[in-house]
XYZ file of C-alpha atoms in Angstrom:
665
model
C 144.230 94.242 123.619
C 142.570 95.269 120.375
C 142.656 98.800 119.108
C 140.422 100.910 121.316
C 139.104 102.855 118.322
C 137.865 100.187 115.969
C 135.524 101.550 113.323
C 131.902 100.426 113.215
C 131.811 96.790 112.185
C 129.229 94.733 110.380
C 128.526 91.021 110.670
C 131.379 89.361 112.525
C 133.513 92.424 112.212
C 133.656 93.149 108.493
C 133.634 96.801 107.518
C 130.230 98.328 106.731
C 129.467 100.748 103.958
C 131.200 104.031 104.550
C 133.311 102.738 107.439
C 135.910 100.488 105.846
C 138.963 100.945 103.723
C 138.477 102.238 100.228
C 139.378 100.018 97.271
C 142.440 102.182 96.741
C 143.607 101.437 100.287
C 142.790 97.740 99.988
C 144.776 97.326 96.792
C 147.531 99.864 97.166
C 149.127 98.918 93.853
C 145.899 99.241 91.872
C 144.198 102.447 90.820
C 140.496 101.631 90.959
C 138.688 103.528 88.226
C 134.996 104.454 88.181
C 132.712 101.942 86.464
C 131.923 102.539 82.786
C 128.561 103.972 81.851
C 125.708 101.508 81.626
C 124.855 100.387 78.079
C 121.168 99.937 77.397
C 120.296 97.324 74.713
C 118.670 98.564 71.525
C 114.946 97.780 71.880
C 114.711 97.137 68.131
C 117.082 94.161 68.291
C 115.732 90.637 68.244
C 116.539 88.460 71.295
C 119.263 86.690 69.313
C 120.795 89.962 68.144
C 120.585 91.393 71.667
C 122.423 88.343 73.033
C 125.171 88.705 70.437
C 125.473 92.406 71.260
C 125.708 91.546 74.951
C 128.511 89.061 74.297
C 130.435 91.601 72.249
C 130.085 94.152 75.025
C 131.291 91.629 77.592
C 134.611 91.318 75.759
C 134.792 95.106 75.547
C 134.048 95.356 79.277
C 136.848 92.930 80.080
C 139.368 95.008 78.135
C 138.193 98.260 79.732
C 139.622 97.020 83.032
C 142.340 94.660 81.799
C 144.158 97.153 79.569
C 144.659 99.529 82.505
C 147.531 97.249 83.523
C 149.531 99.123 80.867
C 147.984 102.476 81.773
C 148.688 105.251 84.215
C 147.647 103.326 87.311
C 149.005 99.972 86.159
C 152.182 98.043 86.827
C 155.360 100.075 86.385
C 157.088 97.032 84.878
C 154.321 96.342 82.348
C 155.856 98.250 79.448
C 159.521 97.295 80.081
C 158.619 93.607 80.151
C 156.355 93.953 77.109
C 159.012 95.736 75.057
C 161.559 93.168 76.162
C 159.264 90.351 75.028
C 158.834 91.969 71.597
C 162.596 92.337 71.251
C 163.151 88.672 72.074
C 160.473 87.611 69.579
C 162.353 89.560 66.879
C 165.658 88.005 67.920
C 164.110 84.543 67.825
C 162.915 85.093 64.237
C 166.452 86.239 63.407
C 167.878 82.983 64.760
C 165.258 81.054 62.762
C 166.461 82.804 59.618
C 170.041 81.945 60.519
C 169.158 78.256 60.876
C 167.277 78.451 57.560
C 170.430 79.728 55.832
C 172.411 77.027 57.605
C 170.105 74.379 56.091
C 170.846 75.637 52.597
C 174.562 75.784 53.199
C 174.928 72.328 54.770
C 172.920 70.522 52.094
C 174.705 72.340 49.276
C 178.011 71.296 50.844
C 176.839 67.687 51.126
C 175.706 67.750 47.494
C 179.182 69.011 46.449
C 180.942 66.557 48.810
C 182.679 69.590 50.378
C 183.944 68.135 53.680
C 185.554 71.363 54.903
C 182.346 73.360 54.588
C 180.354 70.562 56.229
C 182.686 70.523 59.233
C 182.676 74.328 59.471
C 178.875 74.541 59.330
C 178.620 71.747 61.878
C 180.647 73.876 64.263
C 178.530 76.954 63.474
C 175.381 74.995 64.265
C 176.257 74.787 67.988
C 176.139 78.559 68.734
C 173.021 78.865 66.574
C 171.253 76.244 68.679
C 172.530 77.649 71.968
C 171.469 81.152 71.005
C 168.011 79.977 69.920
C 167.491 77.968 73.104
C 168.642 80.868 75.286
C 166.353 83.368 73.558
C 163.345 81.032 73.629
C 163.925 80.214 77.304
C 164.237 83.881 78.245
C 161.187 84.658 76.114
C 159.146 82.090 78.059
C 160.331 83.530 81.374
C 159.401 87.111 80.409
C 156.078 86.032 78.897
C 155.104 84.162 82.055
C 156.288 87.083 84.171
C 153.888 89.373 82.296
C 151.077 86.840 82.719
C 151.733 86.430 86.418
C 151.964 90.147 87.153
C 148.935 90.959 84.991
C 146.865 88.301 86.704
C 148.017 89.539 90.110
C 147.165 93.152 89.232
C 143.720 92.421 87.784
C 142.830 89.878 90.482
C 143.723 92.421 93.168
C 141.557 95.034 91.443
C 138.546 92.734 91.076
C 138.805 91.434 94.646
C 139.101 94.994 95.951
C 135.867 95.937 94.179
C 134.192 92.659 95.198
C 134.974 93.111 98.901
C 134.351 96.881 99.042
C 131.221 98.058 100.855
C 129.841 94.548 101.288
C 129.356 93.970 97.531
C 130.350 90.310 97.920
C 127.193 89.983 100.026
C 124.981 92.285 97.956
C 125.596 90.181 94.828
C 123.417 87.531 96.477
C 120.548 90.015 96.640
C 120.457 91.163 93.014
C 119.876 89.509 89.673
C 122.534 89.125 87.002
C 125.057 86.726 85.541
C 127.494 86.535 88.451
C 127.007 83.050 89.873
C 130.049 81.429 91.502
C 132.201 84.580 91.689
C 134.988 82.625 93.395
C 135.407 80.396 90.315
C 135.371 83.402 88.014
C 138.040 85.204 90.036
C 140.299 82.183 90.465
C 139.994 80.131 87.272
C 138.347 82.302 84.610
C 140.476 85.337 85.401
C 143.625 83.176 85.222
C 142.796 82.014 81.696
C 141.586 85.476 80.703
C 144.999 86.984 81.515
C 147.270 84.115 80.452
C 145.833 83.503 76.993
C 145.993 87.072 75.571
C 149.728 87.302 76.269
C 150.258 84.011 74.459
C 148.007 85.129 71.613
C 149.663 88.492 71.109
C 153.147 86.995 71.322
C 152.067 84.263 68.912
C 150.515 86.684 66.422
C 153.562 88.981 66.408
C 155.896 86.028 66.076
C 153.777 84.590 63.259
C 153.661 87.948 61.451
C 157.423 88.470 61.637
C 158.111 84.867 60.620
C 155.660 84.999 57.726
C 157.055 88.339 56.498
C 160.642 87.117 56.656
C 160.215 83.705 55.087
C 157.774 84.778 52.385
C 160.690 86.823 51.052
C 162.859 83.709 51.295
C 160.302 81.621 49.395
C 159.879 84.301 46.744
C 163.642 84.624 46.310
C 164.415 80.908 46.204
C 161.393 79.633 44.314
C 161.222 82.270 41.666
C 158.708 81.536 38.935
C 157.357 78.142 37.947
C 156.783 77.550 34.234
C 154.238 74.944 33.227
C 153.221 73.699 29.767
C 149.528 72.906 29.673
C 147.812 71.836 26.427
C 150.432 73.538 24.309
C 150.375 76.722 26.314
C 153.141 77.983 28.568
C 151.991 79.261 31.962
C 154.378 81.099 34.251
C 153.469 81.418 37.938
C 155.637 84.004 39.742
C 156.376 83.295 43.404
C 154.633 79.930 43.148
C 155.853 78.805 46.579
C 154.400 81.928 48.195
C 151.084 81.548 46.387
C 150.890 77.885 47.379
C 151.670 78.677 51.023
C 148.972 81.362 51.173
C 146.345 79.177 49.458
C 147.207 76.223 51.677
C 146.892 78.335 54.845
C 143.618 79.888 53.617
C 142.102 76.451 53.061
C 143.120 75.101 56.473
C 142.120 78.275 58.337
C 138.753 78.463 56.604
C 138.131 74.817 57.371
C 138.969 75.425 61.010
C 136.651 78.447 61.191
C 133.749 76.471 59.735
C 134.319 73.318 61.770
C 134.952 75.186 65.038
C 132.266 77.865 64.736
C 130.468 76.507 67.821
C 133.645 76.188 69.862
C 133.107 79.401 71.865
C 129.559 78.509 72.866
C 130.451 74.936 73.820
C 133.528 76.046 75.776
C 131.515 78.657 77.676
C 128.840 76.092 78.558
C 131.516 73.663 79.740
C 133.123 76.262 82.016
C 129.742 77.149 83.509
C 128.949 73.473 84.141
C 132.326 72.975 85.834
C 131.738 76.020 88.062
C 128.292 74.766 89.095
C 129.714 71.334 89.924
C 132.437 72.888 92.097
C 129.847 75.032 93.838
C 127.664 71.998 94.591
C 130.611 70.107 96.065
C 131.575 73.125 98.186
C 127.980 73.521 99.363
C 127.914 69.881 100.534
C 131.196 70.298 102.397
C 130.120 73.509 104.109
C 126.807 72.013 105.221
C 128.095 68.533 105.982
C 126.815 68.437 109.544
C 123.239 69.347 108.639
C 123.207 66.890 105.750
C 124.568 64.092 107.934
C 122.099 64.746 110.754
C 119.161 64.769 108.349
C 120.406 61.759 106.415
C 120.337 63.680 103.163
C 123.225 61.868 101.502
C 121.041 60.221 98.875
C 119.402 63.495 97.875
C 122.772 65.232 97.729
C 124.130 62.328 95.657
C 121.285 62.775 93.192
C 122.018 66.491 92.965
C 125.735 65.848 92.469
C 125.012 63.201 89.840
C 122.762 65.642 88.020
C 125.316 68.467 87.985
C 128.160 66.103 87.074
C 126.071 64.611 84.266
C 125.814 68.110 82.845
C 129.613 68.413 83.065
C 130.038 65.149 81.146
C 127.482 66.247 78.559
C 129.313 69.518 77.948
C 132.645 67.679 77.842
C 131.235 65.337 75.194
C 130.158 68.278 73.060
C 133.575 69.878 73.543
C 135.291 66.582 72.651
C 133.442 66.534 69.319
C 134.690 70.028 68.570
C 138.246 68.979 69.453
C 137.959 65.921 67.205
C 136.911 68.052 64.257
C 139.631 70.643 64.760
C 142.244 67.929 65.336
C 141.267 66.390 61.993
C 142.201 69.654 60.267
C 145.266 70.536 62.333
C 146.864 67.075 62.313
C 146.183 66.589 58.621
C 147.748 69.953 57.900
C 150.792 69.095 60.001
C 151.405 65.895 57.986
C 150.889 67.400 54.549
C 152.664 70.749 54.959
C 156.312 69.444 54.884
C 155.697 67.395 51.737
C 154.107 70.121 49.583
C 157.219 72.328 49.060
C 159.414 69.325 48.269
C 157.000 68.162 45.578
C 156.727 71.681 44.155
C 160.497 72.153 44.059
C 161.241 68.661 42.676
C 160.823 69.604 38.967
C 163.258 72.508 39.256
C 165.750 70.373 41.210
C 165.576 67.570 38.647
C 166.169 69.947 35.743
C 169.136 71.444 37.632
C 167.809 74.977 38.202
C 167.620 74.476 41.971
C 170.201 72.988 44.314
C 169.498 70.493 47.077
C 170.281 73.182 49.613
C 167.704 75.499 48.056
C 165.112 72.727 48.137
C 165.733 72.115 51.819
C 165.772 75.856 52.547
C 162.470 76.252 50.702
C 160.981 73.300 52.594
C 162.063 74.801 55.924
C 160.790 78.266 54.980
C 157.496 76.843 53.703
C 156.950 75.004 57.016
C 157.628 78.190 58.979
C 155.300 80.261 56.778
C 152.634 77.577 56.978
C 153.001 77.480 60.758
C 152.650 81.260 60.887
C 149.574 81.305 58.675
C 148.169 78.308 60.484
C 148.365 79.993 63.870
C 144.549 80.114 64.038
C 144.374 76.398 63.267
C 146.580 75.560 66.228
C 145.086 78.063 68.688
C 141.394 78.227 67.809
C 140.323 75.922 70.685
C 142.265 77.952 73.221
C 141.000 81.204 71.720
C 137.453 79.936 72.195
C 138.199 78.978 75.801
C 139.624 82.449 76.468
C 136.558 84.036 74.907
C 134.290 82.149 77.293
C 136.403 82.921 80.373
C 136.745 86.621 79.529
C 132.969 86.894 79.224
C 132.412 85.211 82.577
C 134.767 87.524 84.456
C 133.284 90.497 82.557
C 129.790 89.456 83.698
C 130.983 89.689 87.293
C 132.545 93.077 86.542
C 129.243 94.307 85.122
C 127.356 93.271 88.256
C 129.934 95.098 90.370
C 129.574 98.083 88.043
C 125.855 98.159 88.770
C 126.381 98.087 92.521
C 129.060 100.764 92.310
C 126.896 103.035 90.174
C 124.058 102.539 92.651
C 126.370 103.668 95.466
C 127.163 106.847 93.559
C 123.600 107.602 92.482
C 120.938 109.244 94.621
C 118.146 108.296 92.208
C 118.233 104.631 93.212
C 117.714 105.348 96.922
C 120.600 104.725 99.278
C 120.647 104.560 103.046
C 123.006 107.204 104.414
C 125.462 106.635 107.239
C 126.713 109.362 109.498
C 127.279 110.444 113.094
C 124.729 111.072 115.803
C 124.208 114.407 117.455
C 124.668 114.760 121.187
C 125.185 111.671 123.340
C 122.970 109.273 121.389
C 124.780 106.041 120.632
C 122.714 105.032 117.594
C 119.885 106.681 115.708
C 117.695 105.668 112.796
C 116.286 108.758 111.138
C 113.275 108.119 108.900
C 114.906 104.870 107.853
C 113.177 102.945 105.094
C 114.618 99.690 103.776
C 113.711 98.404 100.318
C 114.732 95.781 97.803
C 116.914 96.691 94.830
C 113.755 97.007 92.719
C 112.248 99.553 95.135
C 109.868 97.191 96.978
C 109.568 98.411 100.583
C 110.577 96.051 103.398
C 110.666 98.446 106.372
C 109.298 101.979 106.190
C 109.721 105.214 108.144
C 111.549 103.832 111.150
C 112.774 106.402 113.626
C 114.626 105.222 116.704
C 117.128 106.867 119.013
C 119.198 104.679 121.326
C 121.182 106.166 124.189
C 124.408 104.854 125.745
C 123.840 101.812 127.932
C 120.383 100.987 126.618
C 119.575 97.375 125.845
C 116.965 97.342 123.084
C 115.063 94.261 121.929
C 113.682 94.354 118.372
C 110.690 92.033 118.122
C 108.179 91.086 115.466
C 106.806 88.117 113.607
C 108.897 86.245 111.044
C 109.166 88.137 107.802
C 108.586 91.529 109.373
C 112.027 92.747 108.331
C 113.977 92.527 111.590
C 117.083 90.925 110.092
C 116.891 93.220 107.072
C 116.860 96.169 109.461
C 119.984 94.776 111.143
C 121.734 94.481 107.773
C 120.793 98.069 107.018
C 122.292 99.182 110.335
C 125.522 97.328 109.516
C 125.716 98.842 106.044
C 125.375 95.530 104.202
C 121.912 96.441 102.922
C 122.267 99.657 100.903
C 118.828 100.201 99.357
C 116.302 102.489 100.955
C 116.238 105.997 102.353
C 116.874 107.852 105.568
C 120.019 107.458 107.609
C 121.769 105.276 110.177
C 123.990 107.264 112.528
C 126.530 106.113 115.102
C 128.209 108.043 117.865
C 131.620 109.221 116.690
C 134.573 106.985 117.609
C 132.397 104.218 119.005
C 132.902 100.601 118.074
C 130.075 98.434 116.818
C 130.262 94.655 116.818
C 127.663 92.317 115.350
C 126.888 88.723 116.246
C 124.870 86.874 113.590
C 122.941 83.675 114.116
C 125.654 81.711 112.298
C 129.037 83.061 113.438
C 131.864 82.951 110.933
C 134.731 80.640 111.929
C 137.884 81.315 109.870
C 140.390 78.632 108.948
C 143.452 78.205 111.121
C 143.932 77.880 114.858
C 141.238 78.164 117.504
C 143.104 81.188 118.846
C 142.610 82.928 115.502
C 138.919 82.013 115.498
C 138.391 83.571 118.941
C 140.357 86.725 118.080
C 138.648 87.266 114.706
C 138.387 89.824 113.149
C 141.429 90.927 115.105
C 144.833 89.284 114.673
C 145.487 86.148 116.720
C 148.518 87.719 118.406
C 146.576 90.809 119.534
C 145.803 88.993 122.803
C 147.915 86.706 124.944
C 147.039 83.013 125.276
C 145.929 83.660 128.861
C 143.481 86.345 127.708
C 142.099 84.007 125.043
C 141.680 81.217 127.607
C 140.012 83.564 130.087
C 137.440 84.590 127.477
C 136.727 80.959 126.569
C 136.313 80.084 130.226
C 133.783 82.854 130.819
C 131.585 81.581 127.982
C 131.767 77.965 129.119
C 134.324 76.727 126.575
C 137.152 76.149 129.062
C 137.504 72.548 127.837
C 138.963 74.006 124.614
C 141.719 75.969 126.354
C 144.327 73.312 125.653
C 143.539 73.450 121.927
C 143.821 77.167 121.189
C 147.000 76.671 119.129
C 145.578 73.684 117.277
C 144.996 74.171 113.546
C 141.839 72.228 112.763
C 138.598 72.572 110.754
C 136.859 74.324 113.626
C 133.944 75.396 111.456
C 133.071 71.732 111.027
C 134.147 70.612 114.505
C 132.267 73.067 116.693
C 128.529 72.731 117.192
C 126.124 75.596 116.551
C 125.923 76.354 120.255
C 129.703 76.296 120.643
C 130.082 78.688 117.727
C 127.672 81.116 119.343
C 129.516 80.881 122.659
C 132.782 81.533 120.811
C 131.202 84.650 119.280
C 130.413 85.924 122.779
C 134.052 85.292 123.721
C 134.998 87.667 120.908
C 132.904 90.361 122.579
C 134.925 90.033 125.763
C 138.158 90.476 123.845
C 137.096 93.357 121.595
C 134.972 95.156 124.226
C 132.859 97.169 121.757
C 130.615 100.070 122.631
C 127.609 98.826 120.642
C 126.565 95.206 120.175
C 123.973 94.042 117.666
C 122.743 90.497 118.279
C 120.860 88.921 115.368
C 119.362 85.726 116.829
C 122.814 85.275 118.373
C 121.534 82.850 121.058
C 119.179 80.804 118.876
C 121.361 77.679 119.090
C 121.631 77.833 122.900
C 119.254 76.333 125.420
C 117.394 78.745 127.676
C 119.757 78.281 130.603
C 122.872 78.830 128.476
C 121.229 81.811 126.819
C 120.583 83.413 130.199
C 124.194 82.850 131.225
C 125.538 84.456 128.036
C 123.308 87.505 128.338
C 124.025 87.969 132.024
C 127.736 87.543 131.360
C 127.649 90.335 128.764
C 125.805 92.644 131.170
C 128.254 91.871 133.980
C 131.452 92.074 131.926
C 130.397 95.020 129.741
C 128.058 97.056 131.922
C 128.284 100.211 129.799
C 127.725 98.526 126.458
C 124.724 99.398 124.291
C 122.844 96.356 123.011
C 120.444 95.968 120.094
C 118.966 92.466 119.914
C 116.840 90.802 117.253
C 115.189 87.698 118.649
C 111.951 85.725 118.893
C 112.357 84.374 122.421
C 110.251 86.231 124.956
C 112.668 85.232 127.735
C 115.200 87.734 126.396
C 112.996 90.623 127.529
C 114.423 90.101 131.024
C 117.845 91.228 129.786
C 116.728 94.343 127.936
C 115.605 97.754 129.059
C 113.506 98.586 126.026
C 111.486 96.791 123.367
C 110.490 97.971 119.914
C 108.137 95.966 117.731
C 107.917 95.784 113.955
C 104.681 94.765 112.295
C 104.503 93.508 108.734
C 102.149 95.539 106.553
C 101.291 95.702 102.879
C 103.463 98.734 102.143
C 106.367 97.528 104.289
C 106.883 96.777 107.965
C 106.370 99.625 110.421
C 107.478 100.335 113.964
C 104.240 99.986 115.942
C 105.436 100.110 119.538
C 108.368 101.330 121.592
C 108.096 100.505 125.302
C 110.347 100.579 128.354
C 110.944 97.246 130.030
C 112.617 98.882 133.035
C 112.524 102.411 134.350
C 115.571 104.511 133.706
C 116.395 108.178 133.529
C 116.735 109.307 129.986
C 117.900 112.567 128.550
C 115.243 112.144 125.920
C 111.927 111.568 127.673
C 109.124 109.354 126.446
C 106.871 112.217 125.383
C 109.655 113.572 123.175
C 109.964 110.204 121.488
C 106.264 110.130 120.681
C 106.249 113.646 119.308
C 109.273 113.010 117.150
C 107.930 109.704 115.861
C 104.402 110.314 114.596
C 104.354 106.849 113.005
C 103.834 105.342 116.480
C 100.183 104.796 117.385
C 98.855 106.489 120.455
C 99.428 104.539 123.622
C 102.193 102.433 122.129
C 104.865 104.031 124.293
C 104.239 102.741 127.787
C 106.273 101.597 130.718
C 106.220 98.068 132.042
C 107.020 96.947 135.534
C 110.601 96.827 136.579
C 112.587 93.890 135.300
C 114.220 91.461 137.695
C 117.550 92.231 136.082
C 119.263 95.285 137.581
C 120.494 98.064 135.374
């Protein structure tokens, strides 16, 4: 059986605020740091300046979390791998210099018709190539190891914060730039951690290569003397000056042509994420769409979102065309320039063929180093966009986390009841994140074994009250208290069906092997799903296969397995017919006679299965508890008069006793 001391659970068994594992426990390898202080925009900035400031802060926010990988609570292998990568980059530049010297030697030997030297250098070339290939291969392996471990570390940290205290749900209730968090965590975070490693390795490699081969160019090329209009002009280090000027021209051209690359790339990523979300939404709601015949409307919506993807791709293609014009042109011209510059000195005999070829090779390497921006500007723009998107999600999580730590924003407290009370709501008020009241000054005390029906018209805040009880809704005041060491289990109107086998779906949120197949089958039989007993080990898309009524029956089967002390039913029988609903409720009462039930429902027939009814009424300043009546007589440690005195918000006469119900206690 399941653990007899499960902590209070929220919807379908997820941990509520204050009852689940901390982020540190969820991600044992990640030290979760407090969120950075909120940055308020300067009111004197124009909207355009404020947007630019926001984008700059987003990159800063990304690095606040990402750089901790190399910090105290980061990966213990982060620095060893990073230092190893730097060492291999230096060794690779050393091998490049060796091959550059080899070029000079082999061509000088060919020019002199020195067969012995040619054969010797041919033999030397083999270890040079093998060494270069080995270093480059190992460099790739270490670089990708850093990327993989960094992504794993940061993804674990973000997911831990996202799942903690129901924030993944609360993001749907607040404003902010955090749409499609799943795409940001999976795709944007991947690019945001892969690209910087490539960039830093590329920049260091380019710097070392440029520093090394500029010296080579300066040494080989020397000064170039030109006679112009009777004047003699000497240009020292002419190859170096040419390489720098050439790189400055190409890089400047790339910066001007690709100045909109970041914006276009960011818009493209957002369009792709929205298209994926639309496709996922259609798949998840396929049954409803098919029953309503909404294929044409969904097709129009998909066409619209995909048209936006194509539009953004077209804009991005134009940017790629412009940057390709510069980069490809540079690639074709760069090898020719040093040969033409060295030709006069070679023809006059002051430079050997080997020196010309060495200069050409060095010039190409220097040009490649200086032209690093030309080759990587598109990817740099893509990283910029992805880093901002994952940082936007981080900022939204920061806001929720700061709200959890601040008393000024109004937070519902969670604690333990006093005495034998199973559940108590003490001056509970539920509000929106902007402070708008939804439910105000609710005070209820529920004793063990009570079956309480929460009623009220639509929009009166019943479901919001349930979310507050579970800990998913944090905003408000007052407290929700549970009896110590009692298990709470919630059944929503739309039960969650995980992927995998039917056995796993029935056992959720417990492990599938926590109960024997016979126990699983017995639970299914009691809820009228015995025809599925032969399929409990079948791995199928059960979320799409089961009907709404079958899903709700399956949720009741979970109750029989987990045997909680408190059950909260939020329209949990809405998909069942009246007869099936009666069977489910009676089955719960028979199988779990000591369980405490809190039901939210519209159907009046459910009164027959409850011992008490409280009613919420929607009012201008927030819904209020207007009545609390007994549906059946029972001895209570806390008498009715005490309830009235302790809850002055109840109108006089609202606490009465109805006739006995037909259902026995």
